[in-house]
CSV table of C-alpha atoms in Angstrom, one decimal:
chain,number,residue,atom,x,y,z
A,208,MET,CA,16.9,37.3,32.9
A,209,LYS,CA,19.5,36.7,30.2
A,210,HIS,CA,20.4,33.3,31.8
A,211,LEU,CA,16.7,32.4,32.1
A,212,ASN,CA,16.2,33.1,28.3
A,213,ILE,CA,19.2,30.9,27.5
A,214,ILE,CA,17.8,28.1,29.7
A,215,LEU,CA,14.3,28.4,28.0
A,216,SER,CA,15.9,28.3,24.6
A,217,LEU,CA,17.8,25.2,25.4
A,218,ILE,CA,14.7,23.5,26.7
A,219,LEU,CA,12.8,24.3,23.5
A,220,LEU,CA,15.7,23.1,21.4
A,221,LEU,CA,15.9,19.9,23.3
A,222,GLY,CA,12.1,19.4,23.0
A,223,TYR,CA,12.2,20.1,19.3
A,224,TYR,CA,15.2,17.7,18.9
A,225,SER,CA,13.4,14.9,20.8
A,226,PHE,CA,10.2,15.3,18.8
A,227,GLY,CA,12.2,15.2,15.6
A,228,GLN,CA,14.0,12.0,16.7
A,229,GLU,CA,10.7,10.4,17.8
A,230,LYS,CA,9.1,11.2,14.4
A,231,GLU,CA,12.2,10.0,12.5
A,232,THR,CA,12.3,6.7,14.3
A,233,TYR,CA,8.5,6.0,14.3
A,234,LYS,CA,8.1,2.4,13.3
A,235,PRO,CA,4.7,0.9,13.7
A,236,ASN,CA,4.3,-2.9,13.7
A,237,ILE,CA,2.9,-4.2,10.4
A,238,VAL,CA,0.7,-7.3,9.9
A,239,ILE,CA,-0.4,-8.4,6.5
A,240,ILE,CA,-3.1,-11.1,6.5
A,241,TYR,CA,-3.3,-12.5,3.0
A,242,ALA,CA,-6.3,-14.7,2.1
A,243,ASP,CA,-6.2,-17.2,-0.7
A,244,ASP,CA,-8.8,-17.3,-3.5
A,245,MET,CA,-11.2,-15.1,-1.5
A,246,GLY,CA,-13.8,-13.2,-3.6
A,247,TYR,CA,-14.7,-9.6,-3.2
A,248,GLY,CA,-18.3,-10.7,-2.5
A,249,ASP,CA,-17.3,-13.0,0.3
A,250,LEU,CA,-16.8,-10.1,2.7
A,251,HIS,CA,-20.1,-9.2,4.2
A,252,ALA,CA,-19.2,-5.6,4.8
A,253,GLN,CA,-19.1,-5.0,1.1
A,254,ASN,CA,-21.8,-7.4,-0.1
A,255,PRO,CA,-25.1,-7.0,1.8
A,256,ASP,CA,-26.4,-10.1,-0.1
A,257,SER,CA,-23.6,-12.3,1.2
A,258,LYS,CA,-24.6,-15.6,2.7
A,259,ILE,CA,-21.4,-15.7,4.8
A,260,PRO,CA,-21.0,-13.9,8.2
A,261,THR,CA,-17.6,-12.2,8.5
A,262,PRO,CA,-17.9,-10.4,11.8
A,263,ASN,CA,-14.1,-10.0,12.5
A,264,LEU,CA,-13.3,-8.6,9.0
A,265,ASP,CA,-16.4,-6.4,9.2
A,266,GLN,CA,-15.1,-5.0,12.5
A,267,LEU,CA,-11.7,-4.5,11.0
A,268,ALA,CA,-13.3,-2.5,8.2
A,269,SER,CA,-15.2,-0.4,10.7
A,270,GLU,CA,-12.0,0.5,12.5
A,271,GLY,CA,-10.0,1.3,9.3
A,272,MET,CA,-10.3,2.1,5.6
A,273,ARG,CA,-12.0,-0.3,3.2
A,274,PHE,CA,-11.1,0.0,-0.5
A,275,THR,CA,-13.8,-0.8,-3.1
A,276,ASP,CA,-11.5,-0.7,-6.1
A,277,ALA,CA,-8.4,-2.6,-5.1
A,278,HIS,CA,-6.6,-5.1,-7.3
A,279,SER,CA,-4.0,-7.9,-7.1
A,280,SER,CA,-1.3,-8.0,-9.8
A,281,SER,CA,-2.5,-11.3,-11.2
A,282,GLY,CA,-5.5,-13.5,-11.3
A,283,ILE,CA,-3.4,-16.4,-9.8
A,284,CYS,CA,-1.4,-17.1,-6.8
A,285,SER,CA,2.4,-17.0,-7.0
A,286,PRO,CA,2.6,-13.9,-9.3
A,287,SER,CA,0.4,-11.8,-6.9
A,288,ARG,CA,2.5,-12.8,-3.9
A,289,PHE,CA,5.7,-11.8,-5.7
A,290,ALA,CA,4.2,-8.5,-6.7
A,291,LEU,CA,3.0,-7.7,-3.1
A,292,LEU,CA,6.5,-8.5,-1.7
A,293,THR,CA,8.5,-6.6,-4.3
A,294,GLY,CA,6.2,-3.7,-5.5
A,295,THR,CA,6.8,-5.1,-9.0
A,296,TYR,CA,4.2,-6.2,-11.5
A,297,HIS,CA,4.5,-10.0,-11.8
A,298,TRP,CA,4.6,-10.0,-15.6
A,299,ARG,CA,8.0,-8.3,-15.4
A,300,ARG,CA,9.3,-11.7,-14.3
A,301,GLN,CA,6.8,-14.5,-15.3
A,302,PHE,CA,3.2,-15.2,-15.7
A,303,SER,CA,2.7,-18.7,-14.2
A,304,ILE,CA,2.6,-20.1,-10.7
A,305,VAL,CA,5.5,-21.9,-9.1
A,306,GLY,CA,4.8,-25.6,-9.6
A,307,ALA,CA,5.5,-28.4,-7.2
A,308,PHE,CA,9.2,-28.4,-6.3
A,309,GLY,CA,9.6,-25.3,-8.5
A,310,GLU,CA,12.5,-22.9,-8.5
A,311,PRO,CA,12.2,-19.5,-6.8
A,312,PHE,CA,10.1,-16.8,-8.5
A,313,PHE,CA,12.7,-14.3,-7.4
A,314,ASP,CA,16.0,-13.2,-8.9
A,315,LYS,CA,18.9,-12.6,-6.5
A,316,SER,CA,18.8,-8.9,-7.3
A,317,ASP,CA,15.2,-8.5,-6.2
A,318,VAL,CA,14.6,-6.1,-3.3
A,319,THR,CA,11.7,-7.3,-1.0
A,320,LEU,CA,9.6,-5.6,1.5
A,321,PRO,CA,10.8,-7.7,4.4
A,322,GLN,CA,14.5,-6.9,3.4
A,323,VAL,CA,13.8,-3.2,3.5
A,324,LEU,CA,12.1,-3.4,6.8
A,325,LYS,CA,14.7,-5.7,8.3
A,326,ASP,CA,17.4,-3.2,7.4
A,327,ILE,CA,15.8,-0.5,9.6
A,328,GLY,CA,15.4,-2.8,12.6
A,329,TYR,CA,12.2,-4.8,12.1
A,330,GLN,CA,11.8,-8.4,13.2
A,331,THR,CA,10.3,-10.1,10.2
A,332,ALA,CA,8.3,-13.3,9.9
A,333,CYS,CA,6.4,-15.2,7.2
A,334,ILE,CA,3.8,-17.8,8.4
A,335,GLY,CA,1.7,-19.9,6.1
A,336,LYS,CA,1.6,-20.4,2.4
A,337,TRP,CA,4.8,-19.5,0.6
A,338,HIS,CA,4.3,-20.8,-3.0
A,339,LEU,CA,7.2,-18.7,-4.3
A,340,GLY,CA,9.7,-21.6,-4.8
A,341,TRP,CA,12.8,-23.1,-3.1
A,342,ASN,CA,16.1,-24.4,-4.3
A,343,TRP,CA,15.5,-28.1,-4.0
A,344,LYS,CA,18.2,-30.7,-4.4
A,345,PHE,CA,17.3,-33.7,-6.5
A,346,LYS,CA,19.1,-37.0,-6.7
A,347,ASN,CA,17.5,-37.9,-10.0
A,348,GLU,CA,14.6,-37.2,-12.3
A,349,PRO,CA,11.0,-37.9,-11.0
A,350,SER,CA,10.5,-41.6,-10.6
A,351,GLY,CA,6.8,-41.5,-9.8
A,352,GLU,CA,4.1,-41.5,-12.5
A,353,VAL,CA,0.3,-41.0,-12.3
A,354,LYS,CA,-2.4,-40.6,-14.8
A,355,GLN,CA,-4.4,-37.4,-14.6
A,356,SER,CA,-7.0,-36.2,-17.2
A,357,GLY,CA,-5.9,-38.9,-19.5
A,358,LYS,CA,-2.2,-37.9,-19.4
A,359,LYS,CA,0.7,-39.5,-17.6
A,360,ILE,CA,2.4,-37.1,-15.2
A,361,GLY,CA,5.7,-37.6,-13.5
A,362,PHE,CA,6.2,-36.7,-9.9
A,363,TYR,CA,9.0,-36.9,-7.3
A,364,ARG,CA,9.0,-39.6,-4.7
A,365,PRO,CA,10.8,-39.1,-1.3
A,366,GLN,CA,13.8,-41.1,-2.5
A,367,ASP,CA,14.3,-38.7,-5.5
A,368,ILE,CA,15.2,-35.8,-3.2
A,369,ASP,CA,18.2,-34.9,-1.1
A,370,TRP,CA,16.7,-34.1,2.3
A,371,SER,CA,20.0,-33.9,4.1
A,372,GLN,CA,20.6,-30.2,3.4
A,373,SER,CA,18.8,-27.1,4.6
A,374,ILE,CA,16.4,-25.6,1.9
A,375,THR,CA,17.6,-22.4,0.4
A,376,GLY,CA,15.8,-19.8,-1.8
A,377,GLY,CA,12.8,-19.6,0.5
A,378,PRO,CA,11.6,-16.9,3.0
A,379,LEU,CA,14.9,-16.7,4.9
A,380,ASP,CA,16.7,-15.6,1.8
A,381,ARG,CA,14.1,-13.0,1.0
A,382,GLY,CA,14.4,-11.0,4.2
A,383,PHE,CA,12.3,-13.0,6.7
A,384,ASP,CA,13.9,-13.8,10.0
A,385,TYR,CA,11.4,-16.6,10.7
A,386,TYR,CA,9.2,-19.0,8.6
A,387,PHE,CA,6.7,-21.6,9.6
A,388,GLY,CA,4.4,-23.3,7.2
A,389,ASP,CA,3.5,-26.1,4.9
A,390,GLY,CA,4.7,-24.4,1.7
A,391,THR,CA,1.5,-24.8,-0.3
A,392,ILE,CA,-1.4,-26.8,1.0
A,393,ASN,CA,-2.2,-28.7,-2.2
A,394,PHE,CA,1.4,-29.1,-3.5
A,395,PRO,CA,4.1,-31.5,-2.2
A,396,PRO,CA,5.9,-31.8,0.0
A,397,TYR,CA,3.1,-32.3,2.5
A,398,ALA,CA,5.1,-31.5,5.6
A,399,TRP,CA,5.9,-28.7,8.1
A,400,ILE,CA,8.8,-26.5,7.4
A,401,GLU,CA,10.3,-24.2,10.1
A,402,ASN,CA,12.8,-21.7,8.8
A,403,ASP,CA,14.8,-23.7,6.3
A,404,SER,CA,14.3,-27.2,7.6
A,405,PHE,CA,11.7,-29.9,7.9
A,406,ILE,CA,10.2,-30.7,11.3
A,407,GLN,CA,9.6,-34.2,10.1
A,408,LEU,CA,10.9,-35.7,6.8
A,409,PRO,CA,8.4,-36.9,4.2
A,410,LYS,CA,8.7,-40.6,3.8
A,411,SER,CA,5.5,-41.7,2.0
A,412,VAL,CA,3.5,-40.4,-1.0
A,413,MET,CA,0.3,-38.5,-1.2
A,414,ASP,CA,-2.3,-40.4,-3.2
A,415,SER,CA,-4.3,-37.6,-4.9
A,416,ASP,CA,-7.1,-40.0,-5.6
A,417,ASN,CA,-7.3,-41.3,-2.0
A,418,VAL,CA,-6.3,-38.7,0.5
A,419,GLY,CA,-7.8,-40.6,3.4
A,420,PHE,CA,-10.3,-37.9,4.5
A,421,ASP,CA,-13.7,-36.8,3.3
A,422,ILE,CA,-14.3,-33.5,1.5
A,423,GLU,CA,-17.8,-32.0,1.2
A,424,GLU,CA,-17.3,-29.5,-1.7
A,425,GLY,CA,-15.1,-29.5,-4.8
A,426,LYS,CA,-12.0,-31.7,-5.1
A,427,TRP,CA,-8.9,-32.2,-3.1
A,428,GLU,CA,-6.8,-30.6,-5.8
A,429,PHE,CA,-3.7,-32.4,-4.4
A,430,ARG,CA,-0.7,-33.0,-6.6
A,431,PRO,CA,1.0,-36.4,-5.9
A,432,GLY,CA,4.3,-36.3,-4.1
A,433,PRO,CA,6.1,-36.8,-0.8
A,434,LYS,CA,4.2,-36.4,2.5
A,435,VAL,CA,4.9,-37.2,6.2
A,436,GLU,CA,3.1,-40.2,7.7
A,437,GLY,CA,-0.4,-39.3,9.0
A,438,TRP,CA,-0.5,-35.9,7.2
A,439,ASN,CA,-3.9,-34.4,8.0
A,440,PRO,CA,-4.9,-31.4,5.8
A,441,TYR,CA,-7.7,-30.5,8.3
A,442,GLU,CA,-4.9,-29.6,10.8
A,443,VAL,CA,-3.1,-27.1,8.6
A,444,LEU,CA,-5.2,-23.9,9.1
A,445,PRO,CA,-5.6,-24.5,12.9
A,446,ARG,CA,-1.9,-25.0,13.4
A,447,LEU,CA,-0.9,-22.0,11.3
A,448,THR,CA,-3.3,-19.9,13.4
A,449,LYS,CA,-1.8,-21.2,16.6
A,450,LYS,CA,1.8,-20.6,15.5
A,451,THR,CA,0.9,-17.0,14.4
A,452,VAL,CA,-0.7,-16.2,17.8
A,453,GLU,CA,2.3,-17.7,19.6
A,454,TRP,CA,4.7,-15.6,17.5
A,455,ILE,CA,2.9,-12.4,18.2
A,456,ARG,CA,2.9,-13.2,21.9
A,457,ARG,CA,6.7,-13.7,21.8
A,458,GLN,CA,7.4,-10.2,20.4
A,459,ASP,CA,9.2,-7.5,22.3
A,460,ASN,CA,6.9,-4.5,22.6
A,461,LYS,CA,9.9,-2.3,22.1
A,462,LYS,CA,11.1,-3.8,18.8
A,463,PRO,CA,9.0,-3.3,15.7
A,464,PHE,CA,7.9,-6.3,13.7
A,465,PHE,CA,6.6,-7.2,10.3
A,466,LEU,CA,4.3,-10.3,10.0
A,467,TYR,CA,3.2,-11.7,6.6
A,468,PHE,CA,0.5,-14.2,7.5
A,469,ALA,CA,-0.4,-16.0,4.2
A,470,LEU,CA,-3.5,-18.1,4.7
A,471,PRO,CA,-4.1,-21.3,2.8
A,472,SER,CA,-7.9,-20.5,2.9
A,473,PRO,CA,-10.5,-20.4,1.5
A,474,HIS,CA,-8.5,-22.0,-1.3
A,475,ALA,CA,-9.4,-25.5,-2.3
A,476,PRO,CA,-9.5,-28.1,-0.8
A,477,ILE,CA,-12.5,-26.7,1.0
A,478,ILE,CA,-12.1,-28.2,4.4
A,479,PRO,CA,-13.8,-26.3,7.3
A,480,ASN,CA,-13.1,-27.8,10.7
A,481,GLU,CA,-16.0,-29.4,12.5
A,482,GLU,CA,-16.8,-26.4,14.8
A,483,PHE,CA,-17.3,-24.1,11.8
A,484,LYS,CA,-19.7,-26.4,9.8
A,485,GLY,CA,-23.1,-25.0,9.3
A,486,LYS,CA,-22.1,-21.4,10.2
A,487,SER,CA,-23.0,-20.0,6.8
A,488,ALA,CA,-25.8,-20.3,4.3
A,489,ALA,CA,-23.3,-20.8,1.4
A,490,GLY,CA,-22.4,-24.5,2.0
A,491,PRO,CA,-19.0,-25.8,3.0
A,492,TYR,CA,-17.1,-23.0,1.2
A,493,GLY,CA,-19.1,-20.5,3.2
A,494,ASP,CA,-18.2,-22.3,6.4
A,495,PHE,CA,-14.5,-22.3,5.4
A,496,MET,CA,-14.7,-18.6,4.7
A,497,PHE,CA,-16.4,-18.1,8.1
A,498,GLN,CA,-13.4,-20.0,9.6
A,499,THR,CA,-11.0,-17.8,7.6
A,500,ASP,CA,-12.7,-14.7,9.2
A,501,TRP,CA,-12.3,-16.4,12.6
A,502,VAL,CA,-8.6,-16.8,12.0
A,503,ALA,CA,-8.2,-13.1,11.2
A,504,GLY,CA,-10.1,-12.4,14.5
A,505,GLU,CA,-7.6,-14.6,16.4
A,506,VAL,CA,-4.7,-12.5,15.1
A,507,LEU,CA,-6.4,-9.2,15.9
A,508,LYS,CA,-7.2,-10.5,19.4
A,509,ALA,CA,-3.6,-11.5,20.0
A,510,LEU,CA,-2.4,-8.1,19.0
A,511,LYS,CA,-4.9,-6.5,21.4
A,512,GLU,CA,-4.0,-8.8,24.3
A,513,LYS,CA,-0.3,-8.1,23.8
A,514,GLY,CA,-1.0,-4.4,23.9
A,515,LEU,CA,0.2,-3.9,20.3
A,516,GLU,CA,-3.1,-2.9,18.7
A,517,GLU,CA,-2.6,0.9,18.9
A,518,ASN,CA,0.8,0.8,17.2
A,519,THR,CA,0.1,-1.8,14.5
A,520,ILE,CA,-0.9,-1.4,10.9
A,521,VAL,CA,-3.1,-4.3,9.8
A,522,ILE,CA,-3.6,-4.9,6.1
A,523,PHE,CA,-6.1,-7.6,4.9
A,524,SER,CA,-6.4,-8.6,1.3
A,525,ALA,CA,-6.4,-11.7,-1.0
A,526,ASP,CA,-4.2,-12.9,-3.8
A,527,ASN,CA,-6.9,-13.1,-6.5
A,528,GLY,CA,-10.6,-13.8,-7.1
A,529,PRO,CA,-12.5,-17.0,-6.2
A,530,GLU,CA,-12.0,-20.4,-7.8
A,531,ARG,CA,-14.3,-21.9,-10.4
A,532,TYR,CA,-16.5,-23.6,-7.8
A,533,ALA,CA,-18.0,-20.1,-7.3
A,534,PHE,CA,-20.2,-20.6,-10.4
A,535,GLU,CA,-22.0,-23.6,-9.0
A,536,ARG,CA,-22.1,-22.0,-5.5
A,537,ALA,CA,-23.9,-18.9,-6.9
A,538,GLU,CA,-26.5,-21.1,-8.6
A,539,LYS,CA,-27.0,-23.4,-5.7
A,540,TYR,CA,-26.9,-21.1,-2.7
A,541,GLY,CA,-27.4,-17.6,-4.2
A,542,HIS,CA,-24.0,-16.5,-2.9
A,543,PHE,CA,-21.9,-14.7,-5.4
A,544,SER,CA,-18.2,-14.8,-4.3
A,545,MET,CA,-17.2,-12.5,-7.1
A,546,GLY,CA,-19.8,-10.0,-6.0
A,547,LYS,CA,-21.2,-8.0,-8.9
A,548,PHE,CA,-18.1,-8.5,-11.0
A,549,ARG,CA,-17.6,-10.6,-14.1
A,550,GLY,CA,-15.3,-13.5,-14.0
A,551,LEU,CA,-13.2,-15.5,-11.5
A,552,LYS,CA,-9.7,-16.5,-10.6
A,553,ARG,CA,-7.3,-16.5,-13.7
A,554,ASP,CA,-9.5,-14.0,-15.6
A,555,VAL,CA,-8.6,-10.5,-16.7
A,556,TRP,CA,-12.3,-9.9,-16.2
A,557,GLU,CA,-12.8,-7.8,-13.1
A,558,GLY,CA,-13.7,-10.8,-10.8
A,559,GLY,CA,-10.2,-12.3,-11.4
A,560,HIS,CA,-8.2,-9.6,-9.6
A,561,HIS,CA,-10.7,-7.2,-7.9
A,562,VAL,CA,-10.1,-8.2,-4.3
A,563,PRO,CA,-11.0,-7.2,-0.7
A,564,PHE,CA,-8.6,-4.7,0.8
A,565,ILE,CA,-8.7,-3.2,4.3
A,566,VAL,CA,-6.1,-1.1,6.1
A,567,LYS,CA,-6.3,-0.3,9.8
A,568,TRP,CA,-3.9,2.2,11.4
A,569,PRO,CA,-5.1,3.5,14.7
A,570,ASN,CA,-4.9,7.2,15.3
A,571,HIS,CA,-4.0,7.8,11.6
A,572,ILE,CA,-6.8,6.3,9.5
A,573,LYS,CA,-10.3,7.5,10.1
A,574,PRO,CA,-12.4,4.6,11.4
A,575,GLY,CA,-15.1,3.3,9.0
A,576,SER,CA,-13.7,5.2,6.0
A,577,VAL,CA,-14.3,3.9,2.5
A,578,SER,CA,-12.1,4.8,-0.5
A,579,LYS,CA,-13.2,4.4,-4.2
A,580,GLU,CA,-9.6,5.1,-5.3
A,581,VAL,CA,-8.1,2.5,-7.8
A,582,ILE,CA,-5.2,0.9,-6.0
A,583,SER,CA,-3.0,-2.2,-6.4
A,584,GLN,CA,-1.3,-4.5,-4.0
A,585,VAL,CA,2.0,-3.5,-5.6
A,586,ASP,CA,1.5,-0.2,-3.8
A,587,ILE,CA,1.9,-1.8,-0.4
A,588,MET,CA,5.7,-1.7,-0.6
A,589,GLY,CA,6.0,2.0,-1.5
A,590,THR,CA,3.4,3.0,1.1
A,591,LEU,CA,5.0,1.1,4.0
A,592,ALA,CA,8.5,2.3,3.0
A,593,SER,CA,7.2,5.9,3.2
A,594,ILE,CA,5.4,5.3,6.6
A,595,THR,CA,8.5,3.8,8.2
A,596,ASN,CA,11.0,6.2,6.6
A,597,ALA,CA,12.8,3.3,4.9
A,598,SER,CA,14.9,4.0,1.9
A,599,LEU,CA,14.1,2.1,-1.2
A,600,PRO,CA,17.1,1.4,-3.5
A,601,SER,CA,17.1,2.7,-7.0
A,602,LYS,CA,14.8,0.7,-9.3
A,603,ALA,CA,13.3,-1.2,-6.4
A,604,ALA,CA,9.4,-1.3,-6.3
A,605,PRO,CA,9.2,0.1,-9.8
A,606,ASP,CA,5.4,-0.1,-9.9
A,607,SER,CA,4.6,0.9,-6.3
A,608,TYR,CA,2.8,4.1,-5.6
A,609,ASN,CA,2.8,5.7,-2.1
A,610,LEU,CA,-0.7,5.7,-0.8
A,611,THR,CA,0.0,7.4,2.5
A,612,PRO,CA,-1.8,10.7,1.7
A,613,LEU,CA,-4.9,8.7,0.8
A,614,LEU,CA,-4.7,6.7,4.1
A,615,LEU,CA,-4.3,9.9,6.1
A,616,GLY,CA,-7.2,11.7,4.4
A,617,LYS,CA,-4.9,14.4,3.0
A,618,ALA,CA,-5.5,16.4,-0.1
A,619,TYR,CA,-3.8,15.0,-3.2
A,620,SER,CA,-4.1,15.1,-6.9
A,621,SER,CA,-6.5,12.4,-7.9
A,622,PRO,CA,-6.1,9.7,-9.0
A,623,LEU,CA,-2.8,8.7,-7.3
A,624,ARG,CA,-2.1,6.0,-9.9
A,625,GLU,CA,-1.7,7.1,-13.6
A,626,ALA,CA,-3.0,3.6,-14.6
A,627,THR,CA,-3.1,0.0,-13.4
A,628,VAL,CA,-2.3,-3.1,-15.4
A,629,HIS,CA,-4.5,-6.2,-15.2
A,630,ASN,CA,-2.9,-9.4,-16.4
A,631,THR,CA,-2.7,-13.1,-15.7
A,632,PHE,CA,-1.3,-14.9,-18.7
A,633,GLU,CA,0.7,-13.6,-21.6
A,634,GLU,CA,-1.9,-13.2,-24.2
A,635,ILE,CA,-4.6,-11.0,-22.5
A,636,TRP,CA,-3.9,-7.6,-21.0
A,637,GLY,CA,-6.1,-5.0,-19.4
A,638,LEU,CA,-5.4,-1.4,-18.4
A,639,ARG,CA,-7.4,0.7,-16.0
A,640,LYS,CA,-7.1,4.5,-16.2
A,641,GLY,CA,-9.6,6.5,-14.2
A,642,LYS,CA,-13.1,5.2,-15.1
A,643,TRP,CA,-11.9,3.5,-18.3
A,644,LEU,CA,-10.9,-0.2,-18.6
A,645,TYR,CA,-9.3,-1.4,-21.8
A,646,ILE,CA,-8.7,-5.1,-22.7
A,647,ASN,CA,-6.7,-6.0,-25.8
A,648,GLY,CA,-9.0,-8.7,-27.1
A,649,PRO,CA,-12.7,-9.8,-27.3
A,650,SER,CA,-12.7,-11.4,-23.9
A,651,GLY,CA,-11.0,-11.3,-20.5
A,652,GLU,CA,-11.8,-15.0,-19.8
A,653,HIS,CA,-9.4,-17.7,-18.8
A,654,SER,CA,-11.9,-19.6,-16.5
A,655,ASN,CA,-14.6,-21.2,-18.5
A,656,MET,CA,-18.0,-19.7,-17.6
A,657,PRO,CA,-20.9,-22.1,-17.8
A,658,GLU,CA,-23.8,-21.2,-20.1
A,659,SER,CA,-26.2,-21.5,-17.2
A,660,PHE,CA,-24.3,-18.8,-15.2
A,661,LYS,CA,-24.2,-16.5,-18.3
A,662,GLU,CA,-28.0,-16.8,-18.5
A,663,LEU,CA,-28.3,-16.2,-14.8
A,664,ARG,CA,-26.3,-12.9,-15.1
A,665,GLY,CA,-27.4,-11.9,-18.6
A,666,TYR,CA,-23.9,-12.0,-20.0
A,667,GLU,CA,-23.2,-12.1,-23.7
A,668,ASP,CA,-20.0,-12.8,-25.6
A,669,PHE,CA,-18.4,-9.9,-27.5
A,670,GLU,CA,-17.3,-9.9,-31.1
A,671,SER,CA,-14.7,-7.2,-31.3
A,672,ASP,CA,-11.0,-6.6,-31.7
A,673,GLY,CA,-10.9,-5.2,-28.1
A,674,LEU,CA,-13.0,-4.1,-25.1
A,675,LEU,CA,-13.5,-0.8,-23.4
A,676,PHE,CA,-15.8,-0.3,-20.4
A,677,ASP,CA,-16.8,2.7,-18.4
A,678,MET,CA,-16.3,1.1,-14.9
A,679,ALA,CA,-18.1,4.0,-13.2
A,680,ILE,CA,-21.4,2.8,-14.5
A,681,ASP,CA,-20.6,-0.7,-15.8
A,682,SER,CA,-18.6,-2.7,-13.3
A,683,GLU,CA,-20.1,-5.9,-14.6
A,684,GLN,CA,-18.5,-5.2,-18.0
A,685,THR,CA,-21.6,-5.7,-20.2
A,686,ASN,CA,-21.5,-2.7,-22.5
A,687,ASN,CA,-18.5,-2.7,-24.8
A,688,LEU,CA,-17.6,0.9,-26.0
A,689,TYR,CA,-14.5,-0.1,-27.9
A,690,ASP,CA,-15.7,1.3,-31.3
A,691,GLN,CA,-17.0,4.5,-29.8
A,692,TYR,CA,-13.8,6.0,-28.4
A,693,PRO,CA,-10.8,5.3,-30.6
A,694,GLU,CA,-8.8,8.1,-29.1
A,695,ILE,CA,-9.1,6.6,-25.6
A,696,ILE,CA,-8.1,3.2,-27.0
A,697,LEU,CA,-4.9,4.7,-28.6
A,698,ASP,CA,-4.0,6.5,-25.4
A,699,MET,CA,-4.4,3.4,-23.2
A,700,GLN,CA,-2.5,1.2,-25.7
A,701,GLY,CA,0.3,3.7,-25.6
A,702,ILE,CA,0.4,3.7,-21.8
A,703,LEU,CA,0.4,-0.1,-21.7
A,704,GLU,CA,3.2,-0.4,-24.2
A,705,ARG,CA,5.3,2.2,-22.3
A,706,TYR,CA,4.9,0.3,-19.0
A,707,GLN,CA,5.9,-2.9,-20.7
A,708,GLN,CA,8.9,-1.6,-22.4
A,709,GLN,CA,10.4,0.8,-19.9
A,710,GLY,CA,10.6,-1.5,-16.9
A,711,TYR,CA,8.6,0.7,-14.5
A,712,SER,CA,5.3,2.5,-14.2
A,713,VAL,CA,6.1,5.0,-11.4
A,714,GLU,CA,8.4,7.8,-12.5
A,715,SER,CA,9.4,8.7,-8.9
A,716,ARG,CA,10.7,5.1,-8.4
A,717,GLN,CA,13.5,5.6,-11.0
């Protein structure tokens, strides 16, 4: 009997040890699908008046958690991408985007999400739009010149750049094992890059006034610069989709992976492929958004076919609000890409940074759940580090809250975030705390709103030193309460100044 008890104890101990090991080494695959210039109101699941069908993203929402109050760090592209990949508000580094042939947004000391995951055994890949800079080698100053908006602008020609060396400072130097993409769809060089090298070298120049293809809505938005012969912008999204599906199919089911799939859509140029034209009631943009939904569906289908669906966290979001064409689209088609929010891309108004956000995590997140919690994309890094048991170095991800309790439906002290900073450019700042939103001036506008759209929505300009809105009842930001609650203004000004000065906003990250 004594021997039997010893044997049973050993079995229990081994079982406990094995369970502990399994829990400790649990590493789900992670896929982030990041749309470009997609509005909150473009997702049909959260806008019943949407003129755009989004069946795949609606399905994703029905299988995971959809957030109704999620925000990008900035109202423009590069800063939001930096924030997502570092858990750091963009304004701690810079406010503007990375221009054509611009230097990296990152410092060498920055700790990124792919680096952290790679250190614990993840295979990491970035496919699509990078727009965070490279270390280009130039032979001389730009020799090209073009006239735009009445101004002469210089640009690099192919002969101005040293193409003989590999390109450093890009995804491979930020923790990604693999990269494939075109850099940025409307910025040179117009060419495919795989890892740190060009597949084909650019030898001609993109004529931004004569691209060689038709466009049905908006402008090409192309900057002049080097391109490969025969570059066809209509082939970009399909090829990125194909590459992403192929990469997923190559993965070893026993090795965890992190895929950051940064879409160039539905950002301008608005170029839906032929098979997607007429699929929406919101014009060419609506068709392009329908195609974007299809692309997300192809990724989800590839995960399922590979048998990876049950052990993969999928996050879908967008870098900022919709582009200025959304004003005309709303008046012409009755489709409001910004949803019921005020403002667009660039704005500190809600429509500039209030973005779609869906997380699917099978067997962990309750399907079809909806959260009204205020969250930010900077929280992705802290959350994924917690889920994967990855250690974050001191001072890394200084603005990233761990949202895991929220995802798992556990009890927690609400709200999880003390406050959330809204900002695009240096002069206008917003702070969200609970239901209150403070803006440090009379307007949150950077994108010029047409008078016709103001009349359509009943918006009026404010004459005030600042703005304060109760977002629980006034998400359109129409009723300024700034003069009524001076004590709330003082509190929120103090929090904003503290965040700006101390270099972090999450105490536990220090």
